[in-house]
Amino acid sequence: MMRCRYLTRVFWLLLLFTFLSLSISLAFQGASPLSQILSSLQNYPPPITDAWDSTSLETLKSQNLSHIPQGCRSFLFGPWTPTNILSSLPKSVQIHTPNSDPTVMSQLSLSVPSVISYLHYNEHLSTHRYLCSIESAARHNPNHLIVIHAKNVTDFEEQLKVWRKGIVRSVEERVKVVELDYGKYFRETPLWEWYQQGKHLKSRWVEQNLGNGYRLALLWHKGGAYMDLDIININRLDGLGRMLAKEDSGKINNAALQFPPKDAFVWDLMEEFVRKFNGMIWANNGPVAVTRTFRATCPASSLLLMQSPKNKNNTDPNAPDAPECTNLKILPSSVFYPIHFLRKGTFTDPWQKHCKLLGRMQSGSVGLHWWHKLVPDGTRIPREGFLGKVMEVHCPNVVRDYEGELKEGDGVKEREKEKEKGKMDLGKEPVVIRVPAQRPKVVKVVVKQDQRKV
């Protein structure tokens, strides 16, 4: 008995000696044992940002999900287990051009601002489904400012009121709505003369084509990421740098773009937009213009990264890339367009029917472009359908606040009809953007190739 007590005392003395030795060692490193331990606990597993509710995570963990395929399970836990998309991308998506112009290279090394911009060019919000894009972007990108350029700021803010009240402050305070101002952003770009001469009016889709130009001018002046309002964020944008994303093997879309300010390739995009503008052909001034610019500016890389079209212009297939192609990422379609527009039925299919697709999206997609033209406002979105489940996981507050409307569709439009009948008041009158009566003189300036990269 005495021997047992003796051994116990020796054990505790040794433990105390070890702890004191560790304390002295860590003291010289400027840290206490307790702080070191707490730090290690805080960093493993990775901390959950307060943008995602830990209570919801615990509820999800408590459910019996053993019958659900792995792809669906990983998708459900996606908000709390973000994926580094860069690690899953092939090395060939980034262009490396030798002997680049040092002036251009210094510009290409600029960092991309932590801003995600959206554009809403209609007078009224036609569906609250668009708010899912805003919430998911703000939740998944906690270091980014979310800016919506709206034609009618008053109406857009009115539609955000319910959502703002229910979302955590760290998300809500980073969402800003500003006035859409064509004149402000078109100035000092190739788009200014095109706009002042009213060439944008020669179009079947005036606002849509203005929007195609506006996103380019916005990125030229401010930089950052631009995404359409029918893209739901699934993972973070971190680390993507200067990027475009393919819609399919032969076309680059303009629904998701990211560049630093004053980027030479964005200038190329604006020049091509003006040079071959045709307002009577759908997509000519959007995805088609971006694809044309990439093929013309980066011919060598387009042969490697894109499905090559027939050479109708007899261009040199061995022509080198321009300097501004360096470090430009051409992302595969899986990153923003995991569902092709020809697969419309997928959006309303039962979500568990597509577990493999959901698993691939969780590990290899930044966003889901749900093609508003294919899922218009009147389309019913089942709660257990594919798109309904994506919204429930990545914009839970929007689904909670506007669930009936999201399921049935046309909720905002119905309220607009009631307003016209005098049954509802949705707030103040729309903000009208005033255009000066007299146009300023237009001075045509010929910009040399080496001068435009400023």
Protein backbone atom coordinates (compact mmCIF):
# COMPACT_ATOMS: atom_id res chain seq x y z
CA MET A 1 0.00 0.00 0.00
CA MET A 2 2.82 2.40 0.95
CA ARG A 3 4.66 1.53 -2.25
CA CYS A 4 1.57 2.34 -4.33
CA ARG A 5 1.25 5.77 -2.69
CA TYR A 6 4.94 6.39 -3.29
CA LEU A 7 4.62 5.58 -7.00
CA THR A 8 1.55 7.83 -7.28
CA ARG A 9 3.46 10.75 -5.76
CA VAL A 10 6.40 10.14 -8.10
CA PHE A 11 4.01 10.12 -11.07
CA TRP A 12 2.44 13.46 -10.12
CA LEU A 13 5.84 15.01 -9.43
CA LEU A 14 7.06 13.93 -12.86
CA LEU A 15 3.90 15.30 -14.47
CA LEU A 16 4.33 18.62 -12.63
CA PHE A 17 7.98 18.82 -13.66
CA THR A 18 7.04 18.17 -17.30
CA PHE A 19 4.35 20.87 -17.21
CA LEU A 20 6.74 23.41 -15.64
CA SER A 21 9.42 22.62 -18.23
CA LEU A 22 6.89 23.10 -21.01
CA SER A 23 5.73 26.39 -19.47
CA ILE A 24 9.29 27.75 -19.28
CA SER A 25 9.96 26.70 -22.87
CA LEU A 26 6.80 28.33 -24.19
CA ALA A 27 7.39 31.45 -22.09
CA PHE A 28 10.58 32.07 -24.03
CA GLN A 29 8.48 31.78 -27.18
CA GLY A 30 6.06 34.38 -25.88
CA ALA A 31 3.09 32.05 -25.36
CA SER A 32 1.48 30.28 -22.41
CA PRO A 33 0.65 26.54 -22.50
CA LEU A 34 -3.04 27.35 -22.20
CA SER A 35 -2.98 29.77 -25.11
CA GLN A 36 -1.07 27.22 -27.21
CA ILE A 37 -3.62 24.52 -26.46
CA LEU A 38 -6.59 26.80 -27.10
CA SER A 39 -5.00 27.96 -30.33
CA SER A 40 -4.57 24.41 -31.55
CA LEU A 41 -8.17 23.59 -30.66
CA GLN A 42 -9.40 26.68 -32.48
CA ASN A 43 -7.49 25.88 -35.63
CA TYR A 44 -8.37 22.20 -35.85
CA PRO A 45 -10.76 21.54 -37.37
CA PRO A 46 -10.85 24.80 -39.38
CA PRO A 47 -13.05 27.40 -37.69
CA ILE A 48 -16.63 27.86 -38.88
CA THR A 49 -17.40 31.41 -39.88
CA ASP A 50 -20.45 32.87 -38.18
CA ALA A 51 -21.98 33.19 -41.65
CA TRP A 52 -23.03 29.56 -41.26
CA ASP A 53 -25.19 28.54 -38.32
CA SER A 54 -23.48 25.96 -36.08
CA THR A 55 -26.90 24.90 -34.76
CA SER A 56 -27.90 23.87 -38.27
CA LEU A 57 -24.70 21.84 -38.50
CA GLU A 58 -25.48 19.99 -35.27
CA THR A 59 -29.02 19.33 -36.48
CA LEU A 60 -27.65 17.92 -39.71
CA LYS A 61 -25.19 15.70 -37.82
CA SER A 62 -28.00 14.32 -35.67
CA GLN A 63 -29.95 13.09 -38.69
CA ASN A 64 -29.60 9.57 -40.04
CA LEU A 65 -28.12 10.16 -43.48
CA SER A 66 -26.64 6.69 -43.98
CA HIS A 67 -29.16 5.90 -46.72
CA ILE A 68 -28.08 8.93 -48.77
CA PRO A 69 -25.24 8.45 -51.30
CA GLN A 70 -21.90 10.05 -50.45
CA GLY A 71 -22.18 12.80 -53.07
CA CYS A 72 -25.41 14.10 -51.56
CA ARG A 73 -24.01 13.89 -48.02
CA SER A 74 -20.90 15.89 -48.91
CA PHE A 75 -23.09 18.49 -50.60
CA LEU A 76 -25.30 18.91 -47.52
CA PHE A 77 -22.22 19.55 -45.35
CA GLY A 78 -20.66 21.78 -48.01
CA PRO A 79 -21.12 25.16 -46.24
CA TRP A 80 -19.08 23.91 -43.27
CA THR A 81 -16.45 22.09 -45.36
CA PRO A 82 -15.43 24.55 -48.11
CA THR A 83 -13.31 23.18 -50.94
CA ASN A 84 -10.15 24.72 -52.37
CA ILE A 85 -11.17 24.69 -56.01
CA LEU A 86 -7.64 25.49 -57.21
CA SER A 87 -6.39 22.11 -56.00
CA SER A 88 -8.86 20.31 -58.27
CA LEU A 89 -8.15 22.31 -61.44
CA PRO A 90 -5.83 21.00 -64.16
CA LYS A 91 -2.58 22.95 -64.49
CA SER A 92 -3.36 23.80 -68.10
CA VAL A 93 -6.11 26.28 -67.19
CA GLN A 94 -3.56 29.02 -66.49
CA ILE A 95 -1.74 30.60 -69.42
CA HIS A 96 2.01 31.27 -69.24
CA THR A 97 3.25 33.53 -72.04
CA PRO A 98 7.06 33.92 -72.35
CA ASN A 99 8.84 37.22 -73.08
CA SER A 100 5.92 39.34 -71.92
CA ASP A 101 5.92 43.13 -72.04
CA PRO A 102 7.27 44.29 -68.61
CA THR A 103 4.74 47.15 -68.46
CA VAL A 104 1.85 44.77 -68.99
CA MET A 105 3.34 42.26 -66.56
CA SER A 106 3.49 44.87 -63.81
CA GLN A 107 -0.23 45.52 -64.33
CA LEU A 108 -1.07 41.81 -64.38
CA SER A 109 0.57 41.38 -60.99
CA LEU A 110 -2.02 43.65 -59.34
CA SER A 111 -4.22 41.93 -56.81
CA VAL A 112 -7.93 41.46 -57.45
CA PRO A 113 -10.06 43.58 -55.07
CA SER A 114 -12.29 41.63 -52.68
CA VAL A 115 -15.51 42.88 -54.27
CA ILE A 116 -18.27 40.88 -55.95
CA SER A 117 -20.48 42.99 -58.21
CA TYR A 118 -23.97 42.26 -59.52
CA LEU A 119 -26.12 44.12 -62.02
CA HIS A 120 -29.91 44.56 -61.93
CA TYR A 121 -31.05 46.68 -64.88
CA ASN A 122 -34.83 46.18 -64.55
CA GLU A 123 -37.09 48.70 -62.83
CA HIS A 124 -38.40 46.13 -60.33
CA LEU A 125 -37.10 42.86 -58.92
CA SER A 126 -39.03 40.15 -60.76
CA THR A 127 -38.19 37.32 -58.37
CA HIS A 128 -36.60 36.90 -54.95
CA ARG A 129 -34.68 33.95 -56.34
CA TYR A 130 -32.04 36.48 -57.36
CA LEU A 131 -31.43 37.21 -53.67
CA CYS A 132 -30.09 33.66 -53.30
CA SER A 133 -27.06 34.69 -55.33
CA ILE A 134 -26.42 37.63 -53.02
CA GLU A 135 -26.79 35.64 -49.80
CA SER A 136 -24.68 32.71 -50.98
CA ALA A 137 -21.91 35.03 -52.20
CA ALA A 138 -21.85 36.94 -48.91
CA ARG A 139 -21.83 33.74 -46.83
CA HIS A 140 -19.16 31.91 -48.83
CA ASN A 141 -16.86 34.94 -49.22
CA PRO A 142 -16.61 36.52 -45.75
CA ASN A 143 -13.82 38.89 -46.81
CA HIS A 144 -15.70 40.28 -49.81
CA LEU A 145 -17.95 43.30 -50.20
CA ILE A 146 -21.12 42.49 -52.18
CA VAL A 147 -22.28 45.38 -54.39
CA ILE A 148 -25.50 45.39 -56.44
CA HIS A 149 -25.69 48.03 -59.17
CA ALA A 150 -29.46 48.55 -59.44
CA LYS A 151 -31.52 50.68 -61.79
CA ASN A 152 -34.03 51.27 -59.00
CA VAL A 153 -32.13 51.40 -55.71
CA THR A 154 -35.25 52.18 -53.66
CA ASP A 155 -37.17 49.16 -54.91
CA PHE A 156 -34.22 46.79 -54.54
CA GLU A 157 -33.62 47.88 -50.95
CA GLU A 158 -37.33 47.45 -50.26
CA GLN A 159 -37.14 43.85 -51.46
CA LEU A 160 -34.11 43.25 -49.23
CA LYS A 161 -35.76 44.52 -46.04
CA VAL A 162 -37.10 41.21 -44.74
CA TRP A 163 -33.89 39.40 -45.56
CA ARG A 164 -31.69 42.06 -43.91
CA LYS A 165 -33.61 41.75 -40.65
CA GLY A 166 -33.12 38.00 -40.41
CA ILE A 167 -29.51 37.50 -41.51
CA VAL A 168 -26.47 37.74 -39.23
CA ARG A 169 -24.85 41.16 -39.15
CA SER A 170 -21.50 39.95 -40.50
CA VAL A 171 -23.30 39.02 -43.73
CA GLU A 172 -25.87 41.82 -43.93
CA GLU A 173 -23.46 44.72 -43.43
CA ARG A 174 -21.33 43.69 -46.43
CA VAL A 175 -24.24 43.90 -48.90
CA LYS A 176 -24.54 47.32 -50.55
CA VAL A 177 -26.94 48.58 -53.24
CA VAL A 178 -25.74 51.45 -55.44
CA GLU A 179 -27.16 53.27 -58.44
CA LEU A 180 -26.50 51.78 -61.84
CA ASP A 181 -24.75 54.63 -63.68
CA TYR A 182 -23.86 53.95 -67.30
CA GLY A 183 -22.32 57.37 -67.91
CA LYS A 184 -20.03 57.13 -64.89
CA TYR A 185 -18.48 53.81 -65.88
CA PHE A 186 -18.52 54.12 -69.67
CA ARG A 187 -16.41 57.28 -69.53
CA GLU A 188 -12.74 56.88 -70.40
CA THR A 189 -13.39 53.52 -72.05
CA PRO A 190 -14.04 52.41 -75.65
CA LEU A 191 -17.73 52.18 -74.68
CA TRP A 192 -18.20 55.94 -74.15
CA GLU A 193 -18.48 56.99 -77.80
CA TRP A 194 -20.64 53.93 -78.57
CA TYR A 195 -22.99 54.94 -75.75
CA GLN A 196 -23.05 58.66 -76.54
CA GLN A 197 -23.90 58.00 -80.18
CA GLY A 198 -26.88 55.88 -79.13
CA LYS A 199 -25.65 52.74 -80.85
CA HIS A 200 -26.92 50.69 -77.93
CA LEU A 201 -30.48 51.61 -78.94
CA LYS A 202 -30.16 49.62 -82.16
CA SER A 203 -30.94 46.41 -80.36
CA ARG A 204 -33.76 43.98 -79.63
CA TRP A 205 -32.47 43.76 -76.04
CA VAL A 206 -31.30 47.26 -75.12
CA GLU A 207 -30.93 46.81 -71.34
CA GLN A 208 -29.37 43.39 -71.68
CA ASN A 209 -26.72 44.65 -74.09
CA LEU A 210 -26.05 47.71 -71.94
CA GLY A 211 -25.47 45.24 -69.13
CA ASN A 212 -22.95 43.31 -71.22
CA GLY A 213 -20.96 46.49 -71.65
CA TYR A 214 -21.47 47.77 -68.10
CA ARG A 215 -19.85 44.74 -66.45
CA LEU A 216 -16.71 45.25 -68.55
CA ALA A 217 -16.50 48.97 -67.80
CA LEU A 218 -17.08 48.28 -64.11
CA LEU A 219 -14.24 45.75 -63.99
CA TRP A 220 -11.97 48.15 -65.89
CA HIS A 221 -12.51 50.96 -63.39
CA LYS A 222 -12.93 49.01 -60.13
CA GLY A 223 -11.79 45.44 -60.65
CA GLY A 224 -13.04 42.48 -58.62
CA ALA A 225 -15.46 39.71 -59.52
CA TYR A 226 -18.65 40.06 -61.53
CA MET A 227 -21.40 37.44 -61.49
CA ASP A 228 -24.90 37.30 -62.92
CA LEU A 229 -27.78 37.17 -60.46
CA ASP A 230 -28.64 33.62 -61.51
CA ILE A 231 -25.37 32.18 -60.17
CA ILE A 232 -25.51 30.61 -56.70
CA ASN A 233 -22.16 30.42 -54.87
CA ILE A 234 -21.18 26.95 -53.70
CA ASN A 235 -17.55 27.58 -52.76
CA ARG A 236 -15.25 30.56 -52.26
CA LEU A 237 -13.73 32.69 -54.99
CA ASP A 238 -10.39 32.89 -53.16
CA GLY A 239 -7.29 32.40 -55.28
CA LEU A 240 -8.90 32.34 -58.73
CA GLY A 241 -7.12 35.53 -59.83
CA ARG A 242 -7.70 36.81 -63.38
CA MET A 243 -10.25 34.45 -64.80
CA LEU A 244 -12.83 33.63 -67.43
CA ALA A 245 -14.95 30.47 -67.40
CA LYS A 246 -15.99 28.19 -70.22
CA GLU A 247 -19.68 27.43 -70.74
CA ASP A 248 -18.78 24.40 -72.84
CA SER A 249 -15.79 23.20 -74.84
CA GLY A 250 -16.14 25.89 -77.50
CA LYS A 251 -17.54 28.96 -75.74
CA ILE A 252 -16.57 31.25 -72.86
CA ASN A 253 -19.49 32.85 -71.03
CA ASN A 254 -19.52 36.35 -69.52
CA ALA A 255 -21.74 35.54 -66.52
CA ALA A 256 -18.69 35.16 -64.26
CA LEU A 257 -15.54 37.28 -64.68
CA GLN A 258 -12.75 38.40 -62.38
CA PHE A 259 -9.92 40.90 -62.99
CA PRO A 260 -7.88 43.59 -61.25
CA PRO A 261 -8.63 47.20 -62.24
CA LYS A 262 -7.18 48.59 -65.50
CA ASP A 263 -6.52 45.10 -66.85
CA ALA A 264 -5.34 45.05 -70.47
CA PHE A 265 -7.47 42.05 -71.37
CA VAL A 266 -10.62 43.83 -70.15
CA TRP A 267 -9.71 46.70 -72.48
CA ASP A 268 -9.47 44.16 -75.31
CA LEU A 269 -12.95 42.91 -74.39
CA MET A 270 -14.41 46.42 -74.57
CA GLU A 271 -12.78 47.15 -77.91
CA GLU A 272 -14.16 43.93 -79.38
CA PHE A 273 -17.60 44.66 -77.90
CA VAL A 274 -17.75 48.00 -79.74
CA ARG A 275 -16.06 46.84 -82.94
CA LYS A 276 -18.50 44.00 -83.66
CA PHE A 277 -21.59 45.11 -81.76
CA ASN A 278 -24.80 43.71 -83.21
CA GLY A 279 -27.91 44.23 -81.11
CA MET A 280 -30.04 41.93 -83.25
CA ILE A 281 -28.18 38.69 -82.54
CA TRP A 282 -28.62 37.09 -79.12
CA ALA A 283 -25.36 36.52 -77.19
CA ASN A 284 -23.27 38.23 -79.89
CA ASN A 285 -22.21 40.97 -77.46
CA GLY A 286 -21.85 38.69 -74.44
CA PRO A 287 -20.45 35.14 -74.49
CA VAL A 288 -19.69 35.25 -78.22
CA ALA A 289 -17.77 38.53 -77.89
CA VAL A 290 -15.71 37.20 -74.97
CA THR A 291 -14.92 34.02 -76.90
CA ARG A 292 -13.93 36.02 -80.00
CA THR A 293 -11.63 38.22 -77.93
CA PHE A 294 -9.90 35.28 -76.30
CA ARG A 295 -9.33 33.50 -79.61
CA ALA A 296 -7.96 36.67 -81.25
CA THR A 297 -5.80 37.82 -78.33
CA CYS A 298 -4.57 34.42 -77.10
CA PRO A 299 -4.55 32.25 -80.27
CA ALA A 300 -1.91 29.80 -79.08
CA SER A 301 -3.67 29.14 -75.79
CA SER A 302 -7.10 28.94 -77.41
CA LEU A 303 -5.84 26.01 -79.48
CA LEU A 304 -4.89 24.21 -76.27
CA LEU A 305 -7.84 25.14 -74.07
CA MET A 306 -10.76 25.47 -76.49
CA GLN A 307 -12.48 23.43 -79.15
CA SER A 308 -11.16 25.06 -82.33
CA PRO A 309 -13.68 26.45 -84.85
CA LYS A 310 -13.14 26.35 -88.58
CA ASN A 311 -10.54 28.91 -89.63
CA LYS A 312 -12.79 31.16 -91.74
CA ASN A 313 -10.47 34.18 -91.51
CA ASN A 314 -7.28 32.37 -92.58
CA THR A 315 -5.55 33.44 -89.38
CA ASP A 316 -2.11 32.13 -88.53
CA PRO A 317 -2.53 29.04 -86.29
CA ASN A 318 1.02 29.59 -85.00
CA ALA A 319 0.46 33.19 -83.86
CA PRO A 320 1.69 33.82 -80.30
CA ASP A 321 -0.41 35.01 -77.38
CA ALA A 322 -0.48 38.70 -76.50
CA PRO A 323 1.26 39.67 -73.22
CA GLU A 324 -2.08 40.23 -71.44
CA CYS A 325 -2.85 36.52 -71.80
CA THR A 326 -0.22 35.71 -69.18
CA ASN A 327 -1.62 34.35 -65.90
CA LEU A 328 -5.15 34.41 -67.30
CA LYS A 329 -7.14 31.41 -66.09
CA ILE A 330 -9.68 29.82 -68.42
CA LEU A 331 -11.73 27.74 -66.02
CA PRO A 332 -13.52 24.56 -67.13
CA SER A 333 -17.31 24.62 -67.41
CA SER A 334 -17.66 22.66 -64.16
CA VAL A 335 -16.56 25.70 -62.11
CA PHE A 336 -19.57 27.93 -62.90
CA TYR A 337 -21.71 26.02 -65.42
CA PRO A 338 -21.90 22.44 -64.08
CA ILE A 339 -25.35 22.02 -65.66
CA HIS A 340 -25.45 22.73 -69.39
CA PHE A 341 -28.37 24.82 -70.62
CA LEU A 342 -29.63 21.84 -72.64
CA ARG A 343 -30.19 19.90 -69.39
CA LYS A 344 -33.07 22.05 -68.18
CA GLY A 345 -34.90 19.14 -66.54
CA THR A 346 -32.14 18.65 -63.97
CA PHE A 347 -33.22 21.75 -62.03
CA THR A 348 -36.65 20.33 -61.18
CA ASP A 349 -35.61 16.67 -60.81
CA PRO A 350 -35.61 15.18 -57.28
CA TRP A 351 -32.27 16.23 -55.79
CA GLN A 352 -31.26 12.73 -54.64
CA LYS A 353 -31.42 11.61 -58.26
CA HIS A 354 -28.21 13.57 -58.93
CA CYS A 355 -25.93 12.77 -55.99
CA LYS A 356 -22.87 12.22 -58.19
CA LEU A 357 -23.39 15.63 -59.79
CA LEU A 358 -23.86 17.30 -56.39
CA GLY A 359 -20.67 15.65 -55.14
CA ARG A 360 -18.73 16.92 -58.16
CA MET A 361 -20.16 20.41 -57.64
CA GLN A 362 -19.08 20.42 -54.00
CA SER A 363 -15.52 19.47 -54.89
CA GLY A 364 -15.12 21.34 -58.18
CA SER A 365 -17.60 24.22 -58.55
CA VAL A 366 -17.53 27.80 -57.31
CA GLY A 367 -21.05 28.52 -58.50
CA LEU A 368 -24.15 27.10 -60.16
CA HIS A 369 -25.51 29.10 -63.09
CA TRP A 370 -29.20 28.17 -63.17
CA TRP A 371 -30.02 29.93 -66.44
CA HIS A 372 -32.91 32.25 -65.59
CA LYS A 373 -34.18 31.98 -69.18
CA LEU A 374 -34.66 28.24 -68.62
CA VAL A 375 -36.20 28.59 -65.15
CA PRO A 376 -38.33 31.73 -65.57
CA ASP A 377 -40.26 33.38 -62.77
CA GLY A 378 -43.40 31.30 -63.32
CA THR A 379 -41.58 27.98 -62.98
CA ARG A 380 -42.44 26.10 -59.80
CA ILE A 381 -39.35 25.04 -57.84
CA PRO A 382 -40.07 21.97 -55.66
CA ARG A 383 -38.46 22.10 -52.22
CA GLU A 384 -37.03 18.62 -52.80
CA GLY A 385 -36.04 19.42 -56.37
CA PHE A 386 -32.43 19.94 -57.42
CA LEU A 387 -32.48 23.74 -57.56
CA GLY A 388 -34.70 23.93 -54.48
CA LYS A 389 -32.20 21.90 -52.44
CA VAL A 390 -29.23 23.96 -53.66
CA MET A 391 -31.05 27.10 -52.54
CA GLU A 392 -31.99 25.57 -49.19
CA VAL A 393 -28.35 24.67 -48.47
CA HIS A 394 -26.62 27.82 -49.74
CA CYS A 395 -29.15 30.60 -49.12
CA PRO A 396 -31.24 29.30 -46.20
CA ASN A 397 -32.51 32.73 -45.15
CA VAL A 398 -33.87 33.56 -48.58
CA VAL A 399 -35.67 30.21 -48.66
CA ARG A 400 -37.06 30.79 -45.17
CA ASP A 401 -38.16 34.38 -45.83
CA TYR A 402 -39.66 33.83 -49.29
CA GLU A 403 -40.38 30.08 -49.31
CA GLY A 404 -43.91 30.24 -50.70
CA GLU A 405 -42.87 32.47 -53.54
CA LEU A 406 -39.76 30.48 -54.41
CA LYS A 407 -41.83 27.31 -54.66
CA GLU A 408 -44.67 28.79 -56.67
CA GLY A 409 -42.85 31.55 -58.57
CA ASP A 410 -44.03 34.99 -59.65
CA GLY A 411 -44.44 36.25 -56.07
CA VAL A 412 -42.97 39.65 -56.79
CA LYS A 413 -44.85 39.99 -60.04
CA GLU A 414 -48.12 39.21 -58.28
CA ARG A 415 -47.43 41.95 -55.75
CA GLU A 416 -46.68 44.36 -58.58
CA LYS A 417 -50.05 43.52 -60.12
CA GLU A 418 -51.74 44.15 -56.78
CA LYS A 419 -49.93 47.44 -56.45
CA GLU A 420 -51.30 48.53 -59.81
CA LYS A 421 -54.78 47.72 -58.55
CA GLY A 422 -54.19 49.85 -55.47
CA LYS A 423 -54.15 46.93 -53.02
CA MET A 424 -50.52 47.29 -51.91
CA ASP A 425 -47.87 49.96 -51.53
CA LEU A 426 -44.35 48.68 -52.10
CA GLY A 427 -42.68 51.92 -51.03
CA LYS A 428 -41.46 55.09 -52.64
CA GLU A 429 -41.55 55.85 -56.32
CA PRO A 430 -38.67 54.43 -58.36
CA VAL A 431 -35.43 56.35 -58.60
CA VAL A 432 -35.13 57.88 -62.06
CA ILE A 433 -31.64 58.16 -63.54
CA ARG A 434 -31.42 61.60 -65.11
CA VAL A 435 -29.50 61.94 -68.36
CA PRO A 436 -28.14 65.42 -69.23
CA ALA A 437 -30.14 67.13 -71.98
CA GLN A 438 -26.98 68.15 -73.83
CA ARG A 439 -24.41 65.56 -74.65
CA PRO A 440 -20.80 66.58 -74.09
CA LYS A 441 -18.57 66.90 -77.11
CA VAL A 442 -17.10 63.58 -78.18
CA VAL A 443 -13.43 63.73 -79.04
CA LYS A 444 -12.31 60.68 -80.91
CA VAL A 445 -8.98 59.58 -79.54
CA VAL A 446 -6.88 56.96 -81.26
CA VAL A 447 -5.17 54.92 -78.56
CA LYS A 448 -2.07 53.04 -79.54
CA GLN A 449 -1.68 49.50 -78.33
CA ASP A 450 1.06 50.33 -75.83
CA GLN A 451 -0.86 53.36 -74.47
CA ARG A 452 -4.05 51.58 -73.55
CA LYS A 453 -2.45 49.43 -70.91
CA VAL A 454 -2.39 52.14 -68.30
